[in-house]
Coordinates of N, CA and C in Angstrom, one line a residue:
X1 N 0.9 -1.2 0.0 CA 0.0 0.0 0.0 C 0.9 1.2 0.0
X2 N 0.9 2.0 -1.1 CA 1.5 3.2 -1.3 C 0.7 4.2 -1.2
X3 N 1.0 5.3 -1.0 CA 0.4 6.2 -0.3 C -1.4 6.4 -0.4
X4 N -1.5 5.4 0.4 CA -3.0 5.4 0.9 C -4.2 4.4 -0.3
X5 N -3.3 3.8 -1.0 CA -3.7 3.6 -2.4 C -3.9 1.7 -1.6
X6 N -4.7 0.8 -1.8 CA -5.1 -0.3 -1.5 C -5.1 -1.2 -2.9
X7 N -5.0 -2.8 -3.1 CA -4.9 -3.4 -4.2 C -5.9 -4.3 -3.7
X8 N -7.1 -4.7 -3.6 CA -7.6 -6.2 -3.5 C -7.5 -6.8 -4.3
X9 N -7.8 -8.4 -4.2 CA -7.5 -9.2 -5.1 C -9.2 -10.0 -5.0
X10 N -9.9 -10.6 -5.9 CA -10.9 -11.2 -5.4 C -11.2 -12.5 -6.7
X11 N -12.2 -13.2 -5.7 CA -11.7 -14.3 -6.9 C -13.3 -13.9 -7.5
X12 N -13.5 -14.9 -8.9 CA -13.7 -14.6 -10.5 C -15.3 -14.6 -10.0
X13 N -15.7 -15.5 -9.2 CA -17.7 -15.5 -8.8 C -17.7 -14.2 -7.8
X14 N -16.7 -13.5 -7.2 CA -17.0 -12.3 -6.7 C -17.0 -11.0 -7.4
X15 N -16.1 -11.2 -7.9 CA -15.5 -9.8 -9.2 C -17.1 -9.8 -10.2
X16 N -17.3 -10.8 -10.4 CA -18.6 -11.0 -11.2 C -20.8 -10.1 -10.8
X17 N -20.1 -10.8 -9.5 CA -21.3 -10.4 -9.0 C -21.0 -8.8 -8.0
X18 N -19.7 -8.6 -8.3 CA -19.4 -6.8 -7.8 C -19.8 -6.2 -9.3
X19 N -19.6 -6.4 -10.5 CA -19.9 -6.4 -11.8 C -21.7 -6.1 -12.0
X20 N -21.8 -6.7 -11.4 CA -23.4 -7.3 -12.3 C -24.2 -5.8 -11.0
X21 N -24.1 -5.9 -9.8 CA -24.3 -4.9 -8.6 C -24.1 -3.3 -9.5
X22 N -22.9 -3.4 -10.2 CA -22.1 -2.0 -10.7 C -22.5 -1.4 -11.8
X23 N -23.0 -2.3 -12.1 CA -23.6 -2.2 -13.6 C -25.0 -1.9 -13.7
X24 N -25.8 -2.5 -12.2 CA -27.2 -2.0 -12.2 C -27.1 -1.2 -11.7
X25 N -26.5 -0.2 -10.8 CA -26.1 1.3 -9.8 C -26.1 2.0 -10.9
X26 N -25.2 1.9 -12.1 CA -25.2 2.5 -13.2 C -23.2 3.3 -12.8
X27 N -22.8 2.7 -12.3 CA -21.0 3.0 -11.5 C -20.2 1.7 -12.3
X28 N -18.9 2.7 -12.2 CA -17.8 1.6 -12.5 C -18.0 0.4 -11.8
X29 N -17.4 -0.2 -11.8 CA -16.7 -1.6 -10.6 C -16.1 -0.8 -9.4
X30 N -14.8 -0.2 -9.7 CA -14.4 0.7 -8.8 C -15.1 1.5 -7.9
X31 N -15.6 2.6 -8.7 CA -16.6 3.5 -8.2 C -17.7 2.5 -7.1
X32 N -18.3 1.9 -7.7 CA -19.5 0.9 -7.1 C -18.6 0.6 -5.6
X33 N -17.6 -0.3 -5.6 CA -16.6 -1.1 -4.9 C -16.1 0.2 -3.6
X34 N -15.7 0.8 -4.3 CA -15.4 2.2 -2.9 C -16.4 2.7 -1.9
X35 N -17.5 2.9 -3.0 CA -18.9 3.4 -2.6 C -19.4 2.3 -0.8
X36 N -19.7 0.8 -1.7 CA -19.6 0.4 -0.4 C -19.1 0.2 0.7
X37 N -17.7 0.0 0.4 CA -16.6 0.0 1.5 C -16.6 1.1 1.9
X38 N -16.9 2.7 1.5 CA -16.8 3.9 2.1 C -17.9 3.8 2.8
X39 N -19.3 3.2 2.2 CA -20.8 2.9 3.4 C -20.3 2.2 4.5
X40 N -19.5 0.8 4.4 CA -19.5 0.3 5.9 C -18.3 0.6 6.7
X41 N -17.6 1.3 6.5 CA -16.3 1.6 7.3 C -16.9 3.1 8.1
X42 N -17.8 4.2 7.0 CA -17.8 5.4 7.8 C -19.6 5.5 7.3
X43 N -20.4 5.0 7.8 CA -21.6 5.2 7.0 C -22.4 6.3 7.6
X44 N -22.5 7.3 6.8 CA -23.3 8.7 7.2 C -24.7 8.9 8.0
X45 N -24.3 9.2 9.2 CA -25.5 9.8 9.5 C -26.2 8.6 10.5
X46 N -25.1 7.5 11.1 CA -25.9 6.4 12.1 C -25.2 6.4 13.3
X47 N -25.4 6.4 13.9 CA -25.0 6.4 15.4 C -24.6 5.8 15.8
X48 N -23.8 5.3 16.8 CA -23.8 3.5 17.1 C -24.5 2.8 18.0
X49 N -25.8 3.5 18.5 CA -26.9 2.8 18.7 C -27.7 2.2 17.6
X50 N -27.3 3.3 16.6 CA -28.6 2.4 15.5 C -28.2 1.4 14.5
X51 N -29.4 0.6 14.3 CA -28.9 -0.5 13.0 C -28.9 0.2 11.9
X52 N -28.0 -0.5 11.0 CA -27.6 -0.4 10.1 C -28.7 -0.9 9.0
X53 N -29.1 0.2 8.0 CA -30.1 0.1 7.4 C -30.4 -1.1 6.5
X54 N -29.1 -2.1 6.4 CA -29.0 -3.3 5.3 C -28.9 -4.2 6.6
X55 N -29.0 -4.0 8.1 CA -28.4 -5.0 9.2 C -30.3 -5.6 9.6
X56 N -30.0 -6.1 11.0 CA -31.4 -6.6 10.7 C -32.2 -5.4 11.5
X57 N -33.4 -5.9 11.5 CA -34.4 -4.0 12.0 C -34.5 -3.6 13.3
X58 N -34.2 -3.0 14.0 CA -34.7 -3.2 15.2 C -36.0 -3.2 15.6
X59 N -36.1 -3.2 17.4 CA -37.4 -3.8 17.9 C -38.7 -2.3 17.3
X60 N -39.6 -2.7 16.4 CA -40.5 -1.2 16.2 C -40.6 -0.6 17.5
X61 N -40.8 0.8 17.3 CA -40.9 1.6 17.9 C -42.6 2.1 18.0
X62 N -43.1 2.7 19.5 CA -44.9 2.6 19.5 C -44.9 3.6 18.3
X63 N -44.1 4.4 18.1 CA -44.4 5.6 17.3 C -44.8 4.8 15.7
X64 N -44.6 3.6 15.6 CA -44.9 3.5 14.4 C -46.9 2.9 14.4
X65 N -47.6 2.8 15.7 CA -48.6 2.6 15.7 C -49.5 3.7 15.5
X66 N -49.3 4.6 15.5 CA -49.7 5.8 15.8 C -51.0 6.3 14.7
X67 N -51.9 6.8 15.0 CA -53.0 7.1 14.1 C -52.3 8.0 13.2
X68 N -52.6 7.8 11.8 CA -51.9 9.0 10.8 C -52.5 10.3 10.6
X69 N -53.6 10.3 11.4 CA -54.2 12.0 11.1 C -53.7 12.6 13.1
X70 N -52.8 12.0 14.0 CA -52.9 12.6 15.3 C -51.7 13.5 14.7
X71 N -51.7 14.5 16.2 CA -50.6 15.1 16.4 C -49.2 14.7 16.5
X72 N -49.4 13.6 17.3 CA -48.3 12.9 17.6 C -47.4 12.1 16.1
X73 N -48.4 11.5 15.3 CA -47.5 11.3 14.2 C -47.1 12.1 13.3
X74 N -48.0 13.0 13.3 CA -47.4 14.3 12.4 C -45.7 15.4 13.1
X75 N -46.2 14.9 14.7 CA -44.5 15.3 15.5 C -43.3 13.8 15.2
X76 N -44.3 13.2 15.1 CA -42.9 12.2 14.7 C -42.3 12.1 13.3
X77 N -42.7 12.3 12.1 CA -42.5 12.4 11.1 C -41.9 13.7 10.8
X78 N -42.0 14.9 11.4 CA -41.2 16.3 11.6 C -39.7 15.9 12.2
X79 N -39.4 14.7 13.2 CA -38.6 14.6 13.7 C -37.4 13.8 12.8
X80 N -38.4 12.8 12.0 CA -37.6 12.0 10.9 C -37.0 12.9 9.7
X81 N -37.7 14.0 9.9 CA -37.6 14.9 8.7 C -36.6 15.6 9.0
X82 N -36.3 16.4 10.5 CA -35.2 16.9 11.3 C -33.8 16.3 11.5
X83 N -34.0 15.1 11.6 CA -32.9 14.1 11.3 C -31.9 13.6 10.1
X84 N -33.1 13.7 8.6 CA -32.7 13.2 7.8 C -31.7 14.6 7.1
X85 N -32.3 15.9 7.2 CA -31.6 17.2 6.9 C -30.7 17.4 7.6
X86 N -30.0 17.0 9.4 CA -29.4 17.1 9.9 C -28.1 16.3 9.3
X87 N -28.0 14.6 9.1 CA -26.9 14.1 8.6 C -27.2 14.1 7.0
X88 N -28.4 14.6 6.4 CA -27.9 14.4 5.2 C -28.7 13.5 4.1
X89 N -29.2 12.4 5.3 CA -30.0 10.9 4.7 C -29.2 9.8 3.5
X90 N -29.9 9.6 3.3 CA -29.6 8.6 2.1 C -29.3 9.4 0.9
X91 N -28.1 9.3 0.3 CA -28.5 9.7 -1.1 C -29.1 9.0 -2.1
X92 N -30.0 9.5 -3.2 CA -30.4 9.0 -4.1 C -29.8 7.6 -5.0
X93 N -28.7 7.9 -5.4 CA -27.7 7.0 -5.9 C -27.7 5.6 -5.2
X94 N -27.8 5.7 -3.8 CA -27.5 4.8 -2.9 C -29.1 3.8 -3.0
X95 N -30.2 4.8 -2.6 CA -31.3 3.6 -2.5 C -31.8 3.4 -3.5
X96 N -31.8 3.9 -4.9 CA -32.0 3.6 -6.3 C -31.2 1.7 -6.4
X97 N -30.0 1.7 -6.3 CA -28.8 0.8 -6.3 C -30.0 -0.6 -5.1
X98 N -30.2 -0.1 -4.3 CA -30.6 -0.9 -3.2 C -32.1 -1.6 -3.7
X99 N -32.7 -0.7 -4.4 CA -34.1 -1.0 -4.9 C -34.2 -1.9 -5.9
X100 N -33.1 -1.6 -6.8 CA -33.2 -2.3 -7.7 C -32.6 -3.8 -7.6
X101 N -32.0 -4.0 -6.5 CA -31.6 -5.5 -5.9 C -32.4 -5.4 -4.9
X102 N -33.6 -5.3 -4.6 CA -34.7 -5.7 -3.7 C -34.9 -6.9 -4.2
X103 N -35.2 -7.6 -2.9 CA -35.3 -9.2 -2.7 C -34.9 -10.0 -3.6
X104 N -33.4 -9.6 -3.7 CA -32.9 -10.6 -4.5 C -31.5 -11.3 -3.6
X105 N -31.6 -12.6 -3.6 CA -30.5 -13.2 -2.8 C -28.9 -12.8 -2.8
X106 N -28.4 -12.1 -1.7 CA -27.0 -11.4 -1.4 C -25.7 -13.1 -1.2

């Protein structure tokens, strides 16, 4: 490793399906390949209380019972709103890539 620069090596059914992942994001291999390792080493905007949006879900929260015409969900939806502008949220790029491998075996 020369100045900060990394070489993986991966074998031919991985490189493949980092390919086929890269190609549906609409990103290089590279690009694609950084992208995630830059998501799980420093991922924006999670705390280390919380799960990780690809990890498994945590326990619901009552706020998700909530009548959708009360006060209370319209305060809690303000708060997700306050949150997501604060770190940033998801970018586009990112859950497009995620959607389009919805429920398909990882």
């Amino acid at each position: 490793m020369a100045d900060g620069e990394l070489i993986l090596t991966l074998d031919a059914a991985l490189a493949e399906r980092l390919r086929i992942r890269a190609e549906a994001a609409g990103l290089s291999v590279e690009a694609y390949a950084q992208d995630v390792l830059r998501r799980d080493v420093d991922p924006p905007g999670l705390a280390e209380r919380e799960t990780r949006w690809d990890g498994r879900l945590p326990p619901r929260s009552p706020e998700d019972d909530l009548d959708q015409n009360s006060k209370a969900y319209s305060d809690y939806i303000e708060r997700i709103c306050d949150e997501a502008e604060r770190t940033g949220g998801v970018p586009w790029e990112q859950v497009r890539a995620r959607l389009r491998n919805f429920g398909q075996s990882r």
